[in-house]
PDB file of C-alpha atoms in Angstrom:
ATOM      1  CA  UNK A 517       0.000   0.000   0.000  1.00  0.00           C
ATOM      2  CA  UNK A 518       1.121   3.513  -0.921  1.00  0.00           C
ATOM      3  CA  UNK A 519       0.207   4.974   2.647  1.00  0.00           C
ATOM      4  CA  UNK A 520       1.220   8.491   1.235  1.00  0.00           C
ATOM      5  CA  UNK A 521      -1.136   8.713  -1.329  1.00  0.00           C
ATOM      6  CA  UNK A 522      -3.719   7.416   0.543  1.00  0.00           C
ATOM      7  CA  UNK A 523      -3.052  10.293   3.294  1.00  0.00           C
ATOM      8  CA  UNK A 524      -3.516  12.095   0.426  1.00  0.00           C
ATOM      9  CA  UNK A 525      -7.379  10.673  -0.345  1.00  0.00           C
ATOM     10  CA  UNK A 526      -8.060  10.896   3.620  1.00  0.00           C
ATOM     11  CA  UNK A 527      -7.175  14.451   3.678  1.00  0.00           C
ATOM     12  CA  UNK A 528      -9.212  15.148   0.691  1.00  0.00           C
ATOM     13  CA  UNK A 529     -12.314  13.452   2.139  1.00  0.00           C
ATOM     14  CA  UNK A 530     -12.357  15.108   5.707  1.00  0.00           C
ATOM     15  CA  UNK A 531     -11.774  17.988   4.119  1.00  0.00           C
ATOM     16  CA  UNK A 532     -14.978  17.635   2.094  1.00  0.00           C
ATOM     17  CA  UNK A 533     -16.785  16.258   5.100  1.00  0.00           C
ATOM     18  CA  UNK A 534     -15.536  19.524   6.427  1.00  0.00           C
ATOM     19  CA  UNK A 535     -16.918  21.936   3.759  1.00  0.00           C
ATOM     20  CA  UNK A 536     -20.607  20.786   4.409  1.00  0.00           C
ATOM     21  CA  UNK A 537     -19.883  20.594   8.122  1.00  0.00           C
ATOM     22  CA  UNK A 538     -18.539  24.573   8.329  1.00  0.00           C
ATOM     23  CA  UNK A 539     -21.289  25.191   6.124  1.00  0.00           C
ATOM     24  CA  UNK A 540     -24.253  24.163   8.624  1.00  0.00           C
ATOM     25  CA  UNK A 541     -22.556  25.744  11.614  1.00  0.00           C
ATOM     26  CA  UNK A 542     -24.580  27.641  13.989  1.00  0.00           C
ATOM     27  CA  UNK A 543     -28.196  26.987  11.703  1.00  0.00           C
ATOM     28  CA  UNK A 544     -30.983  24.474  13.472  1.00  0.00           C
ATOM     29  CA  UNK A 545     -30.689  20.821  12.700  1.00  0.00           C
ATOM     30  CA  UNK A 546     -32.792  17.425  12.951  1.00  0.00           C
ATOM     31  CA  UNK A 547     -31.509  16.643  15.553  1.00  0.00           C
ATOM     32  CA  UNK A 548     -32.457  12.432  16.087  1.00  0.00           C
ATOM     33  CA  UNK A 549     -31.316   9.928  18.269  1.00  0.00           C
ATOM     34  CA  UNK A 550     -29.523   6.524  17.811  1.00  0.00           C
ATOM     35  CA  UNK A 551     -28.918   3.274  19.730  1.00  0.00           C
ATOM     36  CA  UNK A 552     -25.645   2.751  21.627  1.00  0.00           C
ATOM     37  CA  UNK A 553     -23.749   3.763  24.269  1.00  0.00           C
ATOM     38  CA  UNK A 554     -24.990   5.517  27.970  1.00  0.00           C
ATOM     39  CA  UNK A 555     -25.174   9.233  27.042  1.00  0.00           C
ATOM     40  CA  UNK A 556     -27.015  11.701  24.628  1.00  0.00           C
ATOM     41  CA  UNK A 557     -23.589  12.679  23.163  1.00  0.00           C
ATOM     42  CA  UNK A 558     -23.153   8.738  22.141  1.00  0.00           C
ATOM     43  CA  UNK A 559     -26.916   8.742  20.566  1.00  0.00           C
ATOM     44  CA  UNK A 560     -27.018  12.015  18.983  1.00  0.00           C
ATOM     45  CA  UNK A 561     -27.384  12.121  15.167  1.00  0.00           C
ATOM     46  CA  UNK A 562     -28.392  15.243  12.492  1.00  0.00           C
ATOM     47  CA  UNK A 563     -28.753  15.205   9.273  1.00  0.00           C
ATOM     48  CA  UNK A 564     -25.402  16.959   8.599  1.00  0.00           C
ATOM     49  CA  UNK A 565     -23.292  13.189   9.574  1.00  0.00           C
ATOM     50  CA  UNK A 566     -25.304  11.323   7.096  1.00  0.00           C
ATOM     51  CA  UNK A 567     -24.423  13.849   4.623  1.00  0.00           C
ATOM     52  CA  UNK A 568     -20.497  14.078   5.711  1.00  0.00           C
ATOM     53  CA  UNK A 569     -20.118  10.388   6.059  1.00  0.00           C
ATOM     54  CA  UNK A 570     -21.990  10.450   1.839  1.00  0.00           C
ATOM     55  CA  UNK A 571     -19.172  12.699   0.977  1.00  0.00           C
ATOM     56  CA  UNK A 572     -16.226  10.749   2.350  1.00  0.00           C
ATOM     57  CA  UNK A 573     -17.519   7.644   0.958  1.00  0.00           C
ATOM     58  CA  UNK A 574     -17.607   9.316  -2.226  1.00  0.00           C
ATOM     59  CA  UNK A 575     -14.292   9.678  -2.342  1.00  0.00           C
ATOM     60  CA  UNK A 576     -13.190   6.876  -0.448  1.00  0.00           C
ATOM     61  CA  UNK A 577     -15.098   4.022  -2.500  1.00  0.00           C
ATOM     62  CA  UNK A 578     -12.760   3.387  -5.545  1.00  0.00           C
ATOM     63  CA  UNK A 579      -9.717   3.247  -2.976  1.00  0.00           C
ATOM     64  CA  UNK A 580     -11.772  -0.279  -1.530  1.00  0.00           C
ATOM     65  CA  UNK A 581     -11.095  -1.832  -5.006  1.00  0.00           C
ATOM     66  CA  UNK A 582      -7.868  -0.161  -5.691  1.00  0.00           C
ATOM     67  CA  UNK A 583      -6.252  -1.727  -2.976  1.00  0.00           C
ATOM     68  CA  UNK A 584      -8.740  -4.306  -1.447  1.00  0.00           C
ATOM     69  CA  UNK A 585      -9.606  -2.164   1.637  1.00  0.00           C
ATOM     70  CA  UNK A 586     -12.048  -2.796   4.648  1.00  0.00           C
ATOM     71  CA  UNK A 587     -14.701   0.430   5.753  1.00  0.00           C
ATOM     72  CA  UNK A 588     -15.942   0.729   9.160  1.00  0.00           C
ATOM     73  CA  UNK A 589     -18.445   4.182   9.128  1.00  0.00           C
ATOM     74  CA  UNK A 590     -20.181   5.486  12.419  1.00  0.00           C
ATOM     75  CA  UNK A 591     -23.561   6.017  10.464  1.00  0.00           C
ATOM     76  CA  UNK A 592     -23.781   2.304   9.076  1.00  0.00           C
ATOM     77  CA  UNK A 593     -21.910   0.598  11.327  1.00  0.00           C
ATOM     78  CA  UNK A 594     -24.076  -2.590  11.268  1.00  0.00           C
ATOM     79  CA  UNK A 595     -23.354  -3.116   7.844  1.00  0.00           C
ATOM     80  CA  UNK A 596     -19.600  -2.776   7.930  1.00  0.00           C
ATOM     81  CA  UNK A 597     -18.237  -6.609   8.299  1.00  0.00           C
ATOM     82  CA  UNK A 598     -15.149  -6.064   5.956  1.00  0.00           C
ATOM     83  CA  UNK A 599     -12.886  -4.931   8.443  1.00  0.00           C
ATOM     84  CA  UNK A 600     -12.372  -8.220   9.660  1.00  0.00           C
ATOM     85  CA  UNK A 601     -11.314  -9.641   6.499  1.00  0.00           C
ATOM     86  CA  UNK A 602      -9.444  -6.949   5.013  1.00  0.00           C
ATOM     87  CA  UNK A 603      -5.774  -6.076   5.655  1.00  0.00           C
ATOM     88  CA  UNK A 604      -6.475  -3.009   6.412  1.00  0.00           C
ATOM     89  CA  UNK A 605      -9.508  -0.441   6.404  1.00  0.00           C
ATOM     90  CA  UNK A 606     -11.161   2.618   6.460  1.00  0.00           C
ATOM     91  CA  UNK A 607     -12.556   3.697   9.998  1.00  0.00           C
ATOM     92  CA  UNK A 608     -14.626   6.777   9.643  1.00  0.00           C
ATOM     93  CA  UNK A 609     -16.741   9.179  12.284  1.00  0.00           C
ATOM     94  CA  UNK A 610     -18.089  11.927   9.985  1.00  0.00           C
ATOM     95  CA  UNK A 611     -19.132  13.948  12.565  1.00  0.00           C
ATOM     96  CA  UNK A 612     -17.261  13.335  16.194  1.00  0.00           C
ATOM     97  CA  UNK A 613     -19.132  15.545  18.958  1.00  0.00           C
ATOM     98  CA  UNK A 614     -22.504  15.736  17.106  1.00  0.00           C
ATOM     99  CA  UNK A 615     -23.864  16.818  20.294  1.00  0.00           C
ATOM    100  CA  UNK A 616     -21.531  20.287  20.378  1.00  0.00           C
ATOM    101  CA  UNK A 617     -22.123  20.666  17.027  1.00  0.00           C
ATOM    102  CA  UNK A 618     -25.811  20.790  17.234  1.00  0.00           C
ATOM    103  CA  UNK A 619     -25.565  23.401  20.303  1.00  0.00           C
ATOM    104  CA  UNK A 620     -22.912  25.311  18.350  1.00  0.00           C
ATOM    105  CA  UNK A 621     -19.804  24.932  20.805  1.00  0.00           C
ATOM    106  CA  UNK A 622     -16.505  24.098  20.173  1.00  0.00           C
ATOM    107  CA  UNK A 623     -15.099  20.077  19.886  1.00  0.00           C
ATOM    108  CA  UNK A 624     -16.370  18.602  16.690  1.00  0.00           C
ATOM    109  CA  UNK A 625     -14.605  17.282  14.305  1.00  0.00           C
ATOM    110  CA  UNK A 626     -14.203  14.907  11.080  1.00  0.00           C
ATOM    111  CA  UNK A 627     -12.275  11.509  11.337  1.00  0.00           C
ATOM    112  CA  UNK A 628     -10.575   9.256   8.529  1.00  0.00           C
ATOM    113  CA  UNK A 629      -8.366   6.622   9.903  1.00  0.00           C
ATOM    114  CA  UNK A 630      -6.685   3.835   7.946  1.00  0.00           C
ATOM    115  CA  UNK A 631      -6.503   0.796  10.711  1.00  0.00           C
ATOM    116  CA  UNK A 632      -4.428  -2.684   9.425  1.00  0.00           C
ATOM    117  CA  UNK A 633      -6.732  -5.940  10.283  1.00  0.00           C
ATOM    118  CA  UNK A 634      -4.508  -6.178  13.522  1.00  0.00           C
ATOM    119  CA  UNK A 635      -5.641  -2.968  14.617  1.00  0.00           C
ATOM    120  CA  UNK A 636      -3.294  -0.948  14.306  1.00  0.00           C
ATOM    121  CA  UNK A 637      -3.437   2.915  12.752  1.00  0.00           C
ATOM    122  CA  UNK A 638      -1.232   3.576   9.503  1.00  0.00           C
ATOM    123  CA  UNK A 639      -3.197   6.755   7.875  1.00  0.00           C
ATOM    124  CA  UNK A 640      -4.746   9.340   9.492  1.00  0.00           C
ATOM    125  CA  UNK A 641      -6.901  12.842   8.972  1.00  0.00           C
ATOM    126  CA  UNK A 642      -8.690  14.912  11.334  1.00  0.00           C
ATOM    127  CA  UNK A 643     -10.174  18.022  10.254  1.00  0.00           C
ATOM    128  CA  UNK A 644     -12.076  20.431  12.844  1.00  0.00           C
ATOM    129  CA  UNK A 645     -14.167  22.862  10.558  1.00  0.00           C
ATOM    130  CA  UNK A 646     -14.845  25.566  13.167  1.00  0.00           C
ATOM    131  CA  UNK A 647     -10.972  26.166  13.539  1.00  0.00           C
ATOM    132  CA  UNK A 648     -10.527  25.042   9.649  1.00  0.00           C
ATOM    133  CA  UNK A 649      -7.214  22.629  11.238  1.00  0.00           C
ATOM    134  CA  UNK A 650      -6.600  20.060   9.528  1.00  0.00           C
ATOM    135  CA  UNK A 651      -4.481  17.422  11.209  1.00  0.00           C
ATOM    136  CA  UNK A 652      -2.934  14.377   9.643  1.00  0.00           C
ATOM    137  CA  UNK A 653      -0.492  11.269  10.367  1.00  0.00           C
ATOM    138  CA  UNK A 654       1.301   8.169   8.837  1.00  0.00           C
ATOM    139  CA  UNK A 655       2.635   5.471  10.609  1.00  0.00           C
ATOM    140  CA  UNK A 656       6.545   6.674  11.434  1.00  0.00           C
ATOM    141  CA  UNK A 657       6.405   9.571   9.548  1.00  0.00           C
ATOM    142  CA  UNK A 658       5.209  12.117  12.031  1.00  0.00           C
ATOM    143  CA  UNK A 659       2.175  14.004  12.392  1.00  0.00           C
ATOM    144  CA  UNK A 660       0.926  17.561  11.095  1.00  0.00           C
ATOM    145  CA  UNK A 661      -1.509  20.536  11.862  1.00  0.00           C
ATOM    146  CA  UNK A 662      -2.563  22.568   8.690  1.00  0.00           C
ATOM    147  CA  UNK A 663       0.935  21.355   7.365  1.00  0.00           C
ATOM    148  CA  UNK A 664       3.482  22.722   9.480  1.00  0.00           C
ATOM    149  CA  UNK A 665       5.159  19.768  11.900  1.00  0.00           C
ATOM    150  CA  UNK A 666       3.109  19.343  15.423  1.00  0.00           C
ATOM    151  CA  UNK A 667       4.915  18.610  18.245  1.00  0.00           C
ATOM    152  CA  UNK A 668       4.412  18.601  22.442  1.00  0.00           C
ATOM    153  CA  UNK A 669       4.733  21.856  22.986  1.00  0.00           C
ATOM    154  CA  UNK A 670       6.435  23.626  26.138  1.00  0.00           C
ATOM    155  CA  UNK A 671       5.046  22.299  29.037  1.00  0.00           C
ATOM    156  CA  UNK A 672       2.445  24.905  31.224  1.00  0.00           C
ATOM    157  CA  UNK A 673       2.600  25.145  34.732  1.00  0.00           C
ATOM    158  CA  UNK A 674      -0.501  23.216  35.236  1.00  0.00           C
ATOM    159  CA  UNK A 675      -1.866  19.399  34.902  1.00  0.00           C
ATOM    160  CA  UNK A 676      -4.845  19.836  32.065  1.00  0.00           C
ATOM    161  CA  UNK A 677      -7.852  17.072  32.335  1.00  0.00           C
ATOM    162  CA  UNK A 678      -9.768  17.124  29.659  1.00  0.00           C
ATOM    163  CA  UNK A 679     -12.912  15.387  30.006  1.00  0.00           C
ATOM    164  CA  UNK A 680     -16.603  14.337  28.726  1.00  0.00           C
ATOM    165  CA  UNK A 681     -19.346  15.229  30.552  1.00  0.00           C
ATOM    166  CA  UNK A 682     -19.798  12.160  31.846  1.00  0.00           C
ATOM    167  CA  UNK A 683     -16.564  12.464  34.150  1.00  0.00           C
ATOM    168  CA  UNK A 684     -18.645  14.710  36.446  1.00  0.00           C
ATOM    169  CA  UNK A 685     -20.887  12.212  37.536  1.00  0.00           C
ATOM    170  CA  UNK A 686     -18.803   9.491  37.654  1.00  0.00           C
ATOM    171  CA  UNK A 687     -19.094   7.444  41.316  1.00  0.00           C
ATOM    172  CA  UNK A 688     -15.516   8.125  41.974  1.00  0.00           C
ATOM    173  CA  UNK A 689     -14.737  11.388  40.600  1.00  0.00           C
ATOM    174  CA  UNK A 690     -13.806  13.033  43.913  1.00  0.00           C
ATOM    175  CA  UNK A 691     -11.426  10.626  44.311  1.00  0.00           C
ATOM    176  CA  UNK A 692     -10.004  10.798  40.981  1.00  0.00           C
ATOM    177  CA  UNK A 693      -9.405  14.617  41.323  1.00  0.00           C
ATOM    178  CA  UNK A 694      -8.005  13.908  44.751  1.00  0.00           C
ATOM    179  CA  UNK A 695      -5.309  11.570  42.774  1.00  0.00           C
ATOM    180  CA  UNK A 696      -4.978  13.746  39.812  1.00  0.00           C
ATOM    181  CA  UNK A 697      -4.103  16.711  42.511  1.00  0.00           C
ATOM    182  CA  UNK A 698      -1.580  14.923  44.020  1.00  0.00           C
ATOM    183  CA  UNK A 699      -0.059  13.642  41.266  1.00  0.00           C
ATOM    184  CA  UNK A 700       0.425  16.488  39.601  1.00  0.00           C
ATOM    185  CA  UNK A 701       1.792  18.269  42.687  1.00  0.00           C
ATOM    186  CA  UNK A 702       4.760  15.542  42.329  1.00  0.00           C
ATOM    187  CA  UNK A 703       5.577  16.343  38.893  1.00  0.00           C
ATOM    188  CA  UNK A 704       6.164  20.197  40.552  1.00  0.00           C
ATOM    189  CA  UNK A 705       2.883  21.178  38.661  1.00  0.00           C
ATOM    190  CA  UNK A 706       0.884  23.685  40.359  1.00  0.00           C
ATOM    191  CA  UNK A 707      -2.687  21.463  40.589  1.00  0.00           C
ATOM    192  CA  UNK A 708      -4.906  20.763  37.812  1.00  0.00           C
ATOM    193  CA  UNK A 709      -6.764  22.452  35.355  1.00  0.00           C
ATOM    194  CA  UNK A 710     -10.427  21.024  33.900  1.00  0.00           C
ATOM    195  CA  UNK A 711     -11.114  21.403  29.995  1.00  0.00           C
ATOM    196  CA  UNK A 712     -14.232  20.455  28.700  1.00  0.00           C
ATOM    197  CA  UNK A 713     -13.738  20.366  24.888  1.00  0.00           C
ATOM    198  CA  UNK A 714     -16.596  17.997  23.517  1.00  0.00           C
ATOM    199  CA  UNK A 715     -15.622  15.044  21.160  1.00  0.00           C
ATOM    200  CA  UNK A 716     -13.403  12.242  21.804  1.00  0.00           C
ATOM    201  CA  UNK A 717     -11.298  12.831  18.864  1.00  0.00           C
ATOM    202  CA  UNK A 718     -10.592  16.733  19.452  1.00  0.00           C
ATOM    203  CA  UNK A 719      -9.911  16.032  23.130  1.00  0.00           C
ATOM    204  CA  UNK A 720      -7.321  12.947  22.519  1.00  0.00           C
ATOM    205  CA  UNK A 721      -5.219  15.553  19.883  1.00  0.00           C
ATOM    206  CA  UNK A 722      -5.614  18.425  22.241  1.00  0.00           C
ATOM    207  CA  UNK A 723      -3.350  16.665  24.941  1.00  0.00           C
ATOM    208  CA  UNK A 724      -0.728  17.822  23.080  1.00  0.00           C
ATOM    209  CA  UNK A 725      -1.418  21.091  22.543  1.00  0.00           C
ATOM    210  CA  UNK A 726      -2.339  21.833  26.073  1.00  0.00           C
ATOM    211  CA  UNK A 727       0.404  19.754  27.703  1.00  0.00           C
ATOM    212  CA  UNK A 728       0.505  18.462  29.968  1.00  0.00           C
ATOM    213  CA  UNK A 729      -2.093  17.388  29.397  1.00  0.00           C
ATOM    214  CA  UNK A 730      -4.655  13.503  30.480  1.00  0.00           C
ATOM    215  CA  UNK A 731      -7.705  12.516  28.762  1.00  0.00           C
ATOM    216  CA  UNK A 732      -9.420   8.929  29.958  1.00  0.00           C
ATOM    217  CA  UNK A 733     -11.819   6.843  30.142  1.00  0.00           C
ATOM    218  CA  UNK A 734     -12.176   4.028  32.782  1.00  0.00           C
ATOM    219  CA  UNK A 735     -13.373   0.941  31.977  1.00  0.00           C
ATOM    220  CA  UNK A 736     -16.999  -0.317  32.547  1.00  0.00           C
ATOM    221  CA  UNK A 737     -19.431  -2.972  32.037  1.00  0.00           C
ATOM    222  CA  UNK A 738     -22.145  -1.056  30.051  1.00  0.00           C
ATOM    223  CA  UNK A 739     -21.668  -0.344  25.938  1.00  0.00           C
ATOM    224  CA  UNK A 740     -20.055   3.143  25.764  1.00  0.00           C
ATOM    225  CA  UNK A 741     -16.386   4.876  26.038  1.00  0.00           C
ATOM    226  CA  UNK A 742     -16.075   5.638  23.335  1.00  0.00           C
ATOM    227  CA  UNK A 743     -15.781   3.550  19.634  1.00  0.00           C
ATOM    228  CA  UNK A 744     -13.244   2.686  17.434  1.00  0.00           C
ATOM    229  CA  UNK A 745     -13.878   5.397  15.047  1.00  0.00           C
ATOM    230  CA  UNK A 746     -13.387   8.061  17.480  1.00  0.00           C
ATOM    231  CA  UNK A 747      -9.991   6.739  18.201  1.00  0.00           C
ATOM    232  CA  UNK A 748      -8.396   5.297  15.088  1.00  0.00           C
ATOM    233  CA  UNK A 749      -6.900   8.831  13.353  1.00  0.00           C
ATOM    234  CA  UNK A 750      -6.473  10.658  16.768  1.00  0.00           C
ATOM    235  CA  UNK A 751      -4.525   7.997  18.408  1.00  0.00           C
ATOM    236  CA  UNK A 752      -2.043   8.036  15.341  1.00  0.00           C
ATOM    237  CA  UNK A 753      -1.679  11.530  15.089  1.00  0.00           C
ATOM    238  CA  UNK A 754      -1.255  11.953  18.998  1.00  0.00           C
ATOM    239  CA  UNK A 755       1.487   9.415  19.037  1.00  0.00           C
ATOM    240  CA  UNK A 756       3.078  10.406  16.530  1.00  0.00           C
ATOM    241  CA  UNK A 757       3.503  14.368  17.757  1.00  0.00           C
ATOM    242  CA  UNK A 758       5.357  12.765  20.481  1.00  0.00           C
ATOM    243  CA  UNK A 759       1.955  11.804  22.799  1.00  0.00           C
ATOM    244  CA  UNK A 760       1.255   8.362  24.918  1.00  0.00           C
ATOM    245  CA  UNK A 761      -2.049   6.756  24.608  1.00  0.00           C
ATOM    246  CA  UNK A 762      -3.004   3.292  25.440  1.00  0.00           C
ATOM    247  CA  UNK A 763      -6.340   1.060  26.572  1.00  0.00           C
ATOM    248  CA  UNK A 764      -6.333   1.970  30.432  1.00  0.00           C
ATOM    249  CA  UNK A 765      -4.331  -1.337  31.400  1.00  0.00           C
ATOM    250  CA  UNK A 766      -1.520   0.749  29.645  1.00  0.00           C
ATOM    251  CA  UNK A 767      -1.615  -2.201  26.717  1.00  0.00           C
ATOM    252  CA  UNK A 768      -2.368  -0.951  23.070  1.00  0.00           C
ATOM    253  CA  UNK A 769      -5.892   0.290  22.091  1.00  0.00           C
ATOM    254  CA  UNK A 770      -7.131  -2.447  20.440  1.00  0.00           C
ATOM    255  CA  UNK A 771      -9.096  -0.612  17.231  1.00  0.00           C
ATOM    256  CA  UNK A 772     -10.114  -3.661  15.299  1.00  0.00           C
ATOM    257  CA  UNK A 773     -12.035  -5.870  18.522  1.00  0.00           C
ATOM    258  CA  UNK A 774     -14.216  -8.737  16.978  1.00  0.00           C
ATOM    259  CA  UNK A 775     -17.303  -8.548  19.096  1.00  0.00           C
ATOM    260  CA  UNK A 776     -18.163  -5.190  19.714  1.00  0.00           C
ATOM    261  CA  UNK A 777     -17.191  -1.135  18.215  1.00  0.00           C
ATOM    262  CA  UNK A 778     -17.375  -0.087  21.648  1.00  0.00           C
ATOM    263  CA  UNK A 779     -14.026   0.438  23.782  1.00  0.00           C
ATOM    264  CA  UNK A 780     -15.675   0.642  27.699  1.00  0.00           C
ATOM    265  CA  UNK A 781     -13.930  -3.098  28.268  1.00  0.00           C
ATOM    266  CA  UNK A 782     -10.845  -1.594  28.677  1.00  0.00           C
ATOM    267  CA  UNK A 783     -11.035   1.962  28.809  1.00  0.00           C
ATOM    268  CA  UNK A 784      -8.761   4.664  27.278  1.00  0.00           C
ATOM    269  CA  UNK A 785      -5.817   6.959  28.246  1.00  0.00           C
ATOM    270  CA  UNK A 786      -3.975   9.628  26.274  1.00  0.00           C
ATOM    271  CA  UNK A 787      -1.594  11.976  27.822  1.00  0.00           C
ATOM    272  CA  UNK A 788       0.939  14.599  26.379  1.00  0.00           C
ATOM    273  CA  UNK A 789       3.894  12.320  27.056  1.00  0.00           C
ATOM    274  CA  UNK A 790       4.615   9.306  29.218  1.00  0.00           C
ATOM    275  CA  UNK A 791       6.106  11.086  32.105  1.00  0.00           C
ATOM    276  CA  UNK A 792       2.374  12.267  32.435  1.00  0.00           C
ATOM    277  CA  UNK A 793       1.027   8.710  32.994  1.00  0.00           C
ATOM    278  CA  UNK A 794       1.581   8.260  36.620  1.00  0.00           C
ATOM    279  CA  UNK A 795      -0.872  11.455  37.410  1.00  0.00           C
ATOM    280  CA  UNK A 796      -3.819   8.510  36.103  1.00  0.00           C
ATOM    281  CA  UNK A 797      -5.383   6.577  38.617  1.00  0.00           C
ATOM    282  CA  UNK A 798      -5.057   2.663  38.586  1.00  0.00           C
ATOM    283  CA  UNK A 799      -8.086   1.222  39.023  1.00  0.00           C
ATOM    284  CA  UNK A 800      -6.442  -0.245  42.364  1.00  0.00           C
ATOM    285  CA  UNK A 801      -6.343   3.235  43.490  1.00  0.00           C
ATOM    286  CA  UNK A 802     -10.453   4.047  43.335  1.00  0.00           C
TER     287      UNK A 802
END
């Protein structure tokens, strides 16, 4: 596979995903609802990610032929089988943080990853239409914003959590901010600093550029934390500007799971950089 040129396509479609995206901000939407997952931002759907997702698959299609790819898309999920027979394929959210985008905030975003069959990222494109960035990765080759090289920056002063809604009602978030204090105290950082952003994929990249920086997600029992397509481009593109992320056992996210889309089994961490992983809680310490 030319991974290159394929950047290339994935670029070209999240850009176009993008373009009707930026185009809807700030109007009314259908706004409808969807199974899966605990939380309205996991069931939230408009109008405006079945017609992103119809534009990226335009332009994705001929490259399933052309080099006997796999397609995993948020909107048709259910139908997507090929992934698992494939050696490698297309993981797309066409609109990650539906929810923000429908109350006009900041945090959504358009994701193209290229995954191999053992899960793995190779190609990757994220494009966030309010701030017109467009981030992209390969495998080993480093990762861009708008492209100019991206990189941890500098770190701040302070510990940065970003979060999902969700965090604030967790059972043991009082002790996970007592932790995360602490922690960061050792690192001589002066406490920690909430950031709610709104999509998984725009929070995961923006550990980097607010390092340092922790986004997670524990593990649970119920369907949620998350799915594969909200991790497969931003994990790439993290780790490769220099960033640590991992399934919250600190083993690799595994993006290509047989039995489910859903990543709550094992949960998810990214941080800026792996001196930033001991501020996380171990489940042993909840």
């Amino acid at each position: 596979m030319d991974l290159n040129s394929l950047c290339e396509v994935a670029k070209k479609a999240a850009l176009a995903a993008g373009e009707i995206i930026g185009s809807h901000q700030g109007k009314n939407h259908d706004v409808k609802s969807k199974q899966g997952g605990e939380n309205l931002a996991s069931q939230v759907v408009t109008e405006i990610d079945l017609k992103a997702e119809q534009a990226i698959l335009e332009i994705l299609n001929p490259t399933l032929s052309e080099h006997d790819l796999g397609l995993l898309a948020e909107e048709t999920a259910s139908e997507c089988t090929s992934r698992f027979e494939k050696k490698a394929f297309w993981c797309i959210d066409p609109l990650d943080g539906t929810l923000c985008f429908s109350r006009d905030e900041d945090g959504y975003s358009t994701s193209i990853g290229l995954v191999g069959q053992d899960g793995i990222p190779l190609v990757a494109a994220v494009y966030n239409p309010r701030s017109q960035t467009l981030y992209h990765a390969i495998k080993d080759q480093g990762a861009y914003k708008n492209g100019e090289v991206f990189n941890v920056p500098e770190w701040s002063d302070e510990l940065t959590l970003l979060y999902d809604q969700s965090f604030l009602k967790h059972p043991t978030f009082d002790e996970e901010m007592n932790f995360l204090e602490n922690a960061a105290k050792k690192l001589g950082l002066n406490g920690v600093k909430m950031f709610h952003l709104g999509g998984a994929v725009m929070n995961g990249i923006t550990t980097i550029e607010m390092a340092p920086a922790v986004y997670y997600k524990l593990p649970k029992k119920a369907d949620g934390g998350g799915s594969i397509w909200d991790f497969a481009a931003s994990s790439l593109i993290q780790r490769e500007a220099g960033g640590f992320n991992s399934d919250f056992f600190r083993k690799p996210l595994n993006l290509n799971r047989f039995d489910t889309t859903f990543m709550n089994h094992d949960g998810i961490i990214y941080c800026s950089d792996q001196r930033v992983l001991e501020v996380i809680p171990k489940i042993q310490d909840l």
